[in-house]
Structure formats: C-alpha cells, structure tokens
GROMACS .gro file of C-alpha atoms in nm:
model
  306
    1MET     CA    1  -1.973  -0.694  -0.891
    2GLN     CA    2  -1.823  -0.957  -0.855
    3ILE     CA    3  -1.464  -0.863  -0.773
    4LEU     CA    4  -1.174  -1.109  -0.796
    5ILE     CA    5  -0.915  -1.006  -0.455
    6THR     CA    6  -0.546  -1.123  -0.383
    7GLY     CA    7  -0.406  -0.969  -0.032
    8ALA     CA    8  -0.755  -0.993   0.116
    9THR     CA    9  -0.617  -1.126   0.451
   10GLY     CA   10  -0.327  -0.816   0.460
   11PHE     CA   11  -0.327  -0.480   0.630
   12ILE     CA   12  -0.481  -0.305   0.366
   13GLY     CA   13  -0.675  -0.565   0.199
   14LYS     CA   14  -0.906  -0.632   0.562
   15GLU     CA   15  -1.021  -0.314   0.558
   16LEU     CA   16  -1.101  -0.260   0.196
   17LEU     CA   17  -1.345  -0.622   0.277
   18LYS     CA   18  -1.596  -0.365   0.495
   19LEU     CA   19  -1.622  -0.121   0.201
   20LEU     CA   20  -1.671  -0.423  -0.030
   21ALA     CA   21  -1.988  -0.599   0.151
   22SER     CA   22  -2.225  -0.455  -0.130
   23HIS     CA   23  -2.002  -0.720  -0.393
   24GLN     CA   24  -1.988  -1.059  -0.480
   25LEU     CA   25  -1.620  -1.133  -0.341
   26VAL     CA   26  -1.388  -1.402  -0.494
   27VAL     CA   27  -1.043  -1.434  -0.237
   28LEU     CA   28  -0.774  -1.622  -0.359
   29SER     CA   29  -0.601  -1.746  -0.068
   30ARG     CA   30  -0.321  -2.033  -0.020
   31ASP     CA   31  -0.505  -2.140   0.311
   32PRO     CA   32  -0.852  -2.125   0.227
   33GLU     CA   33  -0.936  -2.210   0.588
   34ALA     CA   34  -0.784  -1.968   0.729
   35ALA     CA   35  -0.841  -1.670   0.545
   36LYS     CA   36  -1.226  -1.808   0.656
   37ASN     CA   37  -1.097  -1.752   0.991
   38LYS     CA   38  -0.919  -1.417   0.977
   39LEU     CA   39  -1.208  -1.278   0.800
   40ALA     CA   40  -1.493  -1.418   0.920
   41HIS     CA   41  -1.653  -1.146   1.090
   42LEU     CA   42  -1.644  -0.971   0.735
   43ASP     CA   43  -1.824  -1.220   0.560
   44HIS     CA   44  -2.221  -1.182   0.487
   45GLY     CA   45  -2.236  -1.477   0.325
   46HIS     CA   46  -2.121  -1.230  -0.017
   47ILE     CA   47  -1.745  -1.392   0.001
   48ARG     CA   48  -1.626  -1.692  -0.200
   49TYR     CA   49  -1.253  -1.882  -0.139
   50LEU     CA   50  -1.041  -1.954  -0.367
   51ASN     CA   51  -0.716  -2.168  -0.312
   52GLN     CA   52  -0.533  -2.167  -0.613
   53LEU     CA   53  -0.604  -1.928  -0.983
   54GLU     CA   54  -0.502  -2.214  -1.185
   55GLU     CA   55  -0.903  -2.322  -1.053
   56LEU     CA   56  -0.987  -2.019  -1.303
   57SER     CA   57  -0.954  -2.090  -1.697
   58ASN     CA   58  -1.040  -1.753  -1.765
   59LEU     CA   59  -1.188  -1.408  -1.589
   60ASN     CA   60  -1.507  -1.360  -1.813
   61ASP     CA   61  -1.752  -1.373  -1.503
   62PHE     CA   62  -1.581  -1.091  -1.316
   63ASP     CA   63  -1.642  -0.721  -1.356
   64ALA     CA   64  -1.297  -0.668  -1.182
   65VAL     CA   65  -1.000  -0.779  -1.045
   66ILE     CA   66  -0.741  -0.573  -0.679
   67ASN     CA   67  -0.457  -0.779  -0.684
   68LEU     CA   68  -0.262  -0.661  -0.350
   69ALA     CA   69  -0.105  -0.952  -0.269
   70GLY     CA   70   0.254  -0.907  -0.177
   71GLU     CA   71   0.543  -1.012   0.045
   72PRO     CA   72   0.554  -0.764   0.326
   73ILE     CA   73   0.866  -0.545   0.244
   74ALA     CA   74   0.977  -0.392   0.504
   75ASP     CA   75   0.952  -0.682   0.753
   76LYS     CA   76   1.293  -0.896   0.738
   77ARG     CA   77   1.686  -0.762   0.603
   78TRP     CA   78   1.708  -0.754   0.239
   79ARG     CA   79   1.834  -1.108   0.177
   80SER     CA   80   1.869  -1.295  -0.169
   81GLU     CA   81   1.603  -1.570  -0.076
   82GLN     CA   82   1.363  -1.287   0.102
   83LYS     CA   83   1.430  -1.049  -0.215
   84LYS     CA   84   1.297  -1.343  -0.411
   85ARG     CA   85   1.025  -1.396  -0.212
   86ILE     CA   86   0.943  -1.029  -0.225
   87CYS     CA   87   0.964  -1.031  -0.594
   88TYR     CA   88   0.774  -1.377  -0.683
   89SER     CA   89   0.455  -1.286  -0.430
   90ARG     CA   90   0.409  -0.915  -0.680
   91TRP     CA   91   0.522  -1.025  -0.948
   92VAL     CA   92   0.382  -1.451  -1.030
   93THR     CA   93   0.094  -1.410  -0.883
   94THR     CA   94   0.014  -1.045  -1.147
   95GLU     CA   95   0.135  -1.274  -1.494
   96LYS     CA   96  -0.080  -1.509  -1.405
   97LEU     CA   97  -0.462  -1.284  -1.361
   98VAL     CA   98  -0.287  -1.121  -1.692
   99ALA     CA   99  -0.306  -1.426  -1.850
  100LEU     CA  100  -0.597  -1.498  -1.765
  101CYS     CA  101  -0.778  -1.173  -1.880
  102GLY     CA  102  -0.602  -1.232  -2.217
  103ALA     CA  103  -0.816  -1.606  -2.191
  104SER     CA  104  -1.115  -1.415  -2.131
  105ARG     CA  105  -1.348  -1.339  -2.403
  106GLN     CA  106  -1.485  -1.061  -2.154
  107PRO     CA  107  -1.235  -0.979  -1.955
  108PRO     CA  108  -1.244  -0.799  -1.637
  109SER     CA  109  -1.371  -0.375  -1.693
  110VAL     CA  110  -1.074  -0.264  -1.471
  111PHE     CA  111  -0.790  -0.428  -1.346
  112ILE     CA  112  -0.635  -0.266  -0.993
  113SER     CA  113  -0.321  -0.339  -0.914
  114GLY     CA  114  -0.053  -0.265  -0.628
  115SER     CA  115   0.309  -0.076  -0.640
  116ALA     CA  116   0.453   0.165  -0.376
  117VAL     CA  117   0.592   0.481  -0.422
  118GLY     CA  118   0.955   0.306  -0.386
  119TYR     CA  119   0.970   0.346  -0.699
  120TYR     CA  120   1.063   0.699  -0.709
  121GLY     CA  121   1.355   0.626  -0.565
  122ASP     CA  122   1.507   0.924  -0.329
  123GLN     CA  123   1.388   1.222  -0.472
  124GLN     CA  124   1.612   1.482  -0.187
  125GLN     CA  125   1.378   1.741  -0.131
  126SER     CA  126   1.211   1.805  -0.473
  127GLU     CA  127   0.819   1.758  -0.546
  128PHE     CA  128   0.671   1.523  -0.748
  129ASP     CA  129   0.380   1.430  -0.958
  130GLU     CA  130   0.313   1.124  -1.158
  131SER     CA  131   0.433   1.244  -1.396
  132LEU     CA  132   0.770   1.156  -1.292
  133GLN     CA  133   0.960   0.898  -1.539
  134VAL     CA  134   1.274   0.788  -1.371
  135THR     CA  135   1.474   0.463  -1.396
  136LEU     CA  136   1.660   0.343  -1.142
  137ASN     CA  137   1.903   0.067  -1.027
  138THR     CA  138   1.742   0.100  -0.629
  139PHE     CA  139   1.571  -0.274  -0.527
  140PRO     CA  140   1.223  -0.103  -0.461
  141HIS     CA  141   1.246   0.047  -0.798
  142GLN     CA  142   1.340  -0.278  -0.977
  143VAL     CA  143   1.053  -0.422  -0.783
  144CYS     CA  144   0.719  -0.215  -0.818
  145ALA     CA  145   0.865  -0.080  -1.259
  146GLN     CA  146   0.874  -0.477  -1.286
  147TRP     CA  147   0.501  -0.509  -1.117
  148GLU     CA  148   0.326  -0.242  -1.353
  149ASN     CA  149   0.511  -0.321  -1.648
  150ILE     CA  150   0.324  -0.731  -1.568
  151ALA     CA  151   0.007  -0.548  -1.404
  152LEU     CA  152   0.025  -0.336  -1.793
  153GLY     CA  153  -0.043  -0.632  -1.989
  154ALA     CA  154  -0.419  -0.649  -1.922
  155GLN     CA  155  -0.501  -0.307  -2.063
  156SER     CA  156  -0.677  -0.359  -2.346
  157GLU     CA  157  -1.030  -0.165  -2.533
  158GLN     CA  158  -1.234  -0.387  -2.226
  159THR     CA  159  -1.044  -0.370  -1.948
  160ARG     CA  160  -0.891  -0.056  -1.779
  161VAL     CA  161  -0.528  -0.105  -1.560
  162CYS     CA  162  -0.471   0.147  -1.230
  163LEU     CA  163  -0.144   0.088  -1.057
  164LEU     CA  164  -0.156   0.218  -0.638
  165ARG     CA  165   0.167   0.398  -0.626
  166THR     CA  166   0.076   0.357  -0.231
  167GLY     CA  167   0.298   0.567   0.038
  168VAL     CA  168   0.320   0.505   0.444
  169VAL     CA  169  -0.082   0.366   0.504
  170LEU     CA  170  -0.142   0.494   0.908
  171ALA     CA  171  -0.377   0.322   1.057
  172PRO     CA  172  -0.252   0.137   1.474
  173GLN     CA  173  -0.302  -0.231   1.350
  174GLY     CA  174  -0.026  -0.274   1.175
  175GLY     CA  175   0.196  -0.136   0.966
  176ALA     CA  176   0.415   0.149   0.998
  177LEU     CA  177   0.268   0.335   1.280
  178LYS     CA  178   0.174  -0.012   1.448
  179LYS     CA  179   0.593  -0.113   1.486
  180MET     CA  180   0.677   0.265   1.628
  181LEU     CA  181   0.371   0.299   1.896
  182LEU     CA  182   0.577   0.102   2.164
  183PRO     CA  183   0.908   0.324   2.244
  184TYR     CA  184   0.678   0.665   2.146
  185ARG     CA  185   0.442   0.582   2.464
  186LEU     CA  186   0.787   0.495   2.622
  187GLY     CA  187   0.902   0.881   2.552
  188LEU     CA  188   1.170   0.714   2.345
  189GLY     CA  189   1.015   0.768   2.002
  190GLY     CA  190   1.231   1.057   1.747
  191PRO     CA  191   1.340   1.158   1.423
  192ILE     CA  192   1.585   0.920   1.201
  193GLY     CA  193   1.855   1.063   1.152
  194ALA     CA  194   1.857   1.440   1.036
  195GLY     CA  195   1.489   1.370   0.953
  196ASN     CA  196   1.490   1.603   0.689
  197GLN     CA  197   1.364   1.299   0.459
  198TYR     CA  198   0.987   1.323   0.274
  199MET     CA  199   0.719   1.077   0.428
  200ALA     CA  200   0.426   1.018   0.156
  201TRP     CA  201   0.151   0.939   0.398
  202ILE     CA  202  -0.170   0.860   0.360
  203HIS     CA  203  -0.442   0.737   0.632
  204MET     CA  204  -0.578   0.430   0.648
  205GLN     CA  205  -0.909   0.540   0.592
  206ASP     CA  206  -0.846   0.742   0.275
  207MET     CA  207  -0.659   0.504   0.116
  208VAL     CA  208  -0.949   0.204   0.049
  209GLN     CA  209  -1.201   0.505   0.026
  210ALA     CA  210  -0.944   0.597  -0.248
  211ILE     CA  211  -0.922   0.205  -0.404
  212VAL     CA  212  -1.277   0.212  -0.463
  213TYR     CA  213  -1.335   0.528  -0.585
  214LEU     CA  214  -1.090   0.352  -0.839
  215LEU     CA  215  -1.269   0.109  -0.865
  216GLU     CA  216  -1.613   0.285  -0.961
  217ASN     CA  217  -1.415   0.553  -1.192
  218PRO     CA  218  -1.489   0.473  -1.521
  219SER     CA  219  -1.261   0.691  -1.634
  220ALA     CA  220  -0.995   0.607  -1.408
  221GLN     CA  221  -0.647   0.427  -1.517
  222GLY     CA  222  -0.277   0.418  -1.559
  223ALA     CA  223  -0.100   0.506  -1.218
  224PHE     CA  224  -0.208   0.746  -0.913
  225ASN     CA  225   0.036   0.811  -0.620
  226LEU     CA  226  -0.198   0.694  -0.300
  227CYS     CA  227  -0.075   0.923  -0.002
  228ALA     CA  228  -0.191   1.316   0.121
  229PRO     CA  229  -0.231   1.591  -0.024
  230HIS     CA  230   0.100   1.657   0.249
  231PRO     CA  231   0.367   1.510   0.266
  232VAL     CA  232   0.581   1.558   0.584
  233THR     CA  233   0.956   1.528   0.662
  234ASN     CA  234   1.041   1.230   0.952
  235ARG     CA  235   1.174   1.506   1.176
  236GLU     CA  236   0.767   1.717   1.148
  237PHE     CA  237   0.606   1.316   1.143
  238SER     CA  238   0.857   1.214   1.519
  239GLN     CA  239   0.738   1.561   1.667
  240THR     CA  240   0.363   1.524   1.578
  241LEU     CA  241   0.289   1.151   1.665
  242ALA     CA  242   0.454   1.251   2.025
  243GLN     CA  243   0.217   1.555   2.079
  244THR     CA  244  -0.062   1.333   1.969
  245LEU     CA  245   0.117   1.062   2.200
  246HIS     CA  246   0.184   1.368   2.531
  247ARG     CA  247   0.490   1.294   2.471
  248PRO     CA  248   0.855   1.426   2.492
  249HIS     CA  249   1.027   1.413   2.158
  250LEU     CA  250   1.410   1.457   2.315
  251LEU     CA  251   1.619   1.145   2.141
  252PHE     CA  252   1.686   0.999   1.788
  253THR     CA  253   1.836   0.755   1.544
  254PRO     CA  254   2.141   0.757   1.382
  255GLU     CA  255   2.126   0.686   1.095
  256TRP     CA  256   2.428   0.433   1.108
  257VAL     CA  257   2.284   0.216   1.339
  258LEU     CA  258   1.996   0.153   1.144
  259ARG     CA  259   2.193   0.076   0.862
  260LEU     CA  260   2.398  -0.196   1.002
  261LEU     CA  261   2.043  -0.297   1.155
  262MET     CA  262   1.852  -0.326   0.844
  263GLY     CA  263   2.101  -0.371   0.597
  264GLU     CA  264   2.013  -0.250   0.190
  265SER     CA  265   1.656  -0.197   0.371
  266SER     CA  266   1.694   0.105   0.549
  267MET     CA  267   1.679   0.286   0.260
  268LEU     CA  268   1.313   0.271   0.253
  269LEU     CA  269   1.344   0.451   0.582
  270PHE     CA  270   1.608   0.691   0.442
  271ASP     CA  271   1.490   0.786   0.049
  272SER     CA  272   1.262   1.047   0.010
  273ALA     CA  273   0.978   1.100  -0.120
  274CYS     CA  274   0.783   1.462  -0.123
  275ALA     CA  275   0.538   1.224  -0.362
  276LYS     CA  276   0.150   1.434  -0.449
  277PRO     CA  277  -0.208   1.281  -0.537
  278LYS     CA  278  -0.233   1.492  -0.841
  279LYS     CA  279  -0.406   1.204  -1.052
  280LEU     CA  280  -0.634   1.142  -0.746
  281THR     CA  281  -0.742   1.469  -0.668
  282GLU     CA  282  -0.773   1.588  -1.055
  283LEU     CA  283  -1.003   1.306  -1.103
  284GLY     CA  284  -1.234   1.442  -0.799
  285PHE     CA  285  -1.122   1.243  -0.544
  286GLN     CA  286  -1.172   1.438  -0.187
  287PHE     CA  287  -0.933   1.317   0.147
  288THR     CA  288  -1.060   1.302   0.467
  289TYR     CA  289  -0.736   1.345   0.659
  290SER     CA  290  -0.508   1.564   0.391
  291ARG     CA  291  -0.267   1.672   0.668
  292ILE     CA  292  -0.117   1.505   0.938
  293GLN     CA  293  -0.173   1.589   1.302
  294PRO     CA  294  -0.589   1.528   1.229
  295ALA     CA  295  -0.486   1.218   1.084
  296LEU     CA  296  -0.277   1.088   1.382
  297LYS     CA  297  -0.513   1.280   1.589
  298HIS     CA  298  -0.809   1.085   1.478
  299LEU     CA  299  -0.567   0.760   1.442
  300LEU     CA  300  -0.497   0.742   1.803
  301GLN     CA  301  -0.750   0.868   1.996
  302HIS     CA  302  -1.015   0.669   1.792
  303ASN     CA  303  -0.832   0.349   1.927
  304SER     CA  304  -0.709   0.446   2.238
  305GLY     CA  305  -0.867   0.163   2.427
  306LYS     CA  306  -0.759  -0.092   2.156
   0.00000   0.00000   0.00000
C-alpha cells in the first residue's frame, strides 16, 4: 500500500511505523529534516517526506490515510492559547485531508483518524462501549466530537472511515507511564484522589497492532474504542504498578492539589472511563495484553535496561 501518515514522529506514530515497513509511506511533517533524523532507524528506503498538504492536489495515489497528528492534550495547562493549539492541530489537518479526499477521482480506500475516550466524558462507574451517544460541553468531548465529525466527511462508497477512540496508551518511553515511573521507583507512587475512577488503558503493542488490523480489514468502519477489554480503577492501576516495581504503595495525591496545579485539564485524571472495545473484539481482534498486570510486567521488565 501507499499510505499517507500524519503524526508519524509522535508517541504512537513511531511505534506504528515499525509495523508498516512493507508499505510505501509518505510522512507529513512541518520539519522534514528533523523527521528524517527521528525516523532514520526505521527508514529502509520506503519513507518519503512531505512538508505540507498543499503540495498535493488530491489523494489519487494513496491507498490509505492514517491521521494521528495533534498537539499533546495533557502536557500543558489548558489556557486559551493552548486550547486553540490542541484544536487547530487536529481539526485543520483533518479538514485538509478530507478536502483532498473529496478532490480525488480514486480516493484512499480507508481513512483512519485519531480520537480519544475523552469523547465520552465522566461516566463514573458505568461500563460502556461504542454505542454510547453523548453530548457534553467539556473540552475533551468537544475536541473529539468535532475531530470525528470532520473525519467522517471523508466517508463515501469508496472510502471507509475508522475513528480511534484511544485510551491511555502504555509504554515506558512516553505518555502517562513515563511520567509516573520516577515517583513510583522512588516509592512515592499512589492513587489519585480516592482512586475509584476507571482508566481505559492499552498496551502500545496492542495499540499499533489494532491500527494495522483496522487498516487491513475491509469491513472495519466507524468508531472503535482502542483500549484493553479489562479497564481498571486508578487505585488498582497504582497498586499494580507499585507491585511490578517492587515499591511501597502508601501515599496518595489529594484531588484538590491536582485540581489546583492543573486547572481544567485535571479532568483527564479524574474522569472515569470504564470503556470496552466491543467493536474491535467482535471484528476478531485479539489483544496480547488484556489485563493490566501482565501488561505492566512486560513493559517494565522488557525495558528495565533502558
């Protein structure tokens, strides 16, 4: 396949490229030289770099689009300018890709676009799957809902659209787990608040394999929860992480402290998402890591020397 990818140098994108070495890839990057350096160890002559989408007039030459671009949502406090960056980086890139699909005589057969379980908001202790319909005024929901609506504009008889409602992706080299490792290794880890909020999580290996599965399965379309079949509470995750690292689990972080430090973005830590990947499992995808203990054991032992 010839695949156009955005967000290829990001946390998930770099891992995904490892599975796409048999395909011809076009990577969109604002800084192609920096991207080449970041991806040099993965480039076996099958990657071409694109500075801006305006260099293309259509997507006739592409079999697939994988759209993972977006400013990290949890890295900075949600001040007005940061909210704009978060939205712009997702919405505008997706709008341009959809417009190129519309300008194509032979558009890509599949358009895979990012989203997150933040779409669902705080569902407290309720278990849910992709059939749950919500309308909320929270920032994560509004970001995801508009992102998804834009991406669905690429849908046609020739193009199927898959939306990736992603949970917390676990890998020691980035994301939430990387931020947590130092305090937990120092014996300072513990639950956040009461720790009763559910966390939809997924091992990085399952994350990228699921994307490839959707890419290659012609019957896959619509929204998919990309999270393990067994979500856990924050307390259970915290206890399991401490046990895996052979560290004590005695402390906790008061909710008010994080709300004071993070402001509105603290909802990412306190909203409860007991999300199930119903559509993905019904499609036949098999998770390698469906439970948190073996997932953390693999991630931390496999990378203990790094």
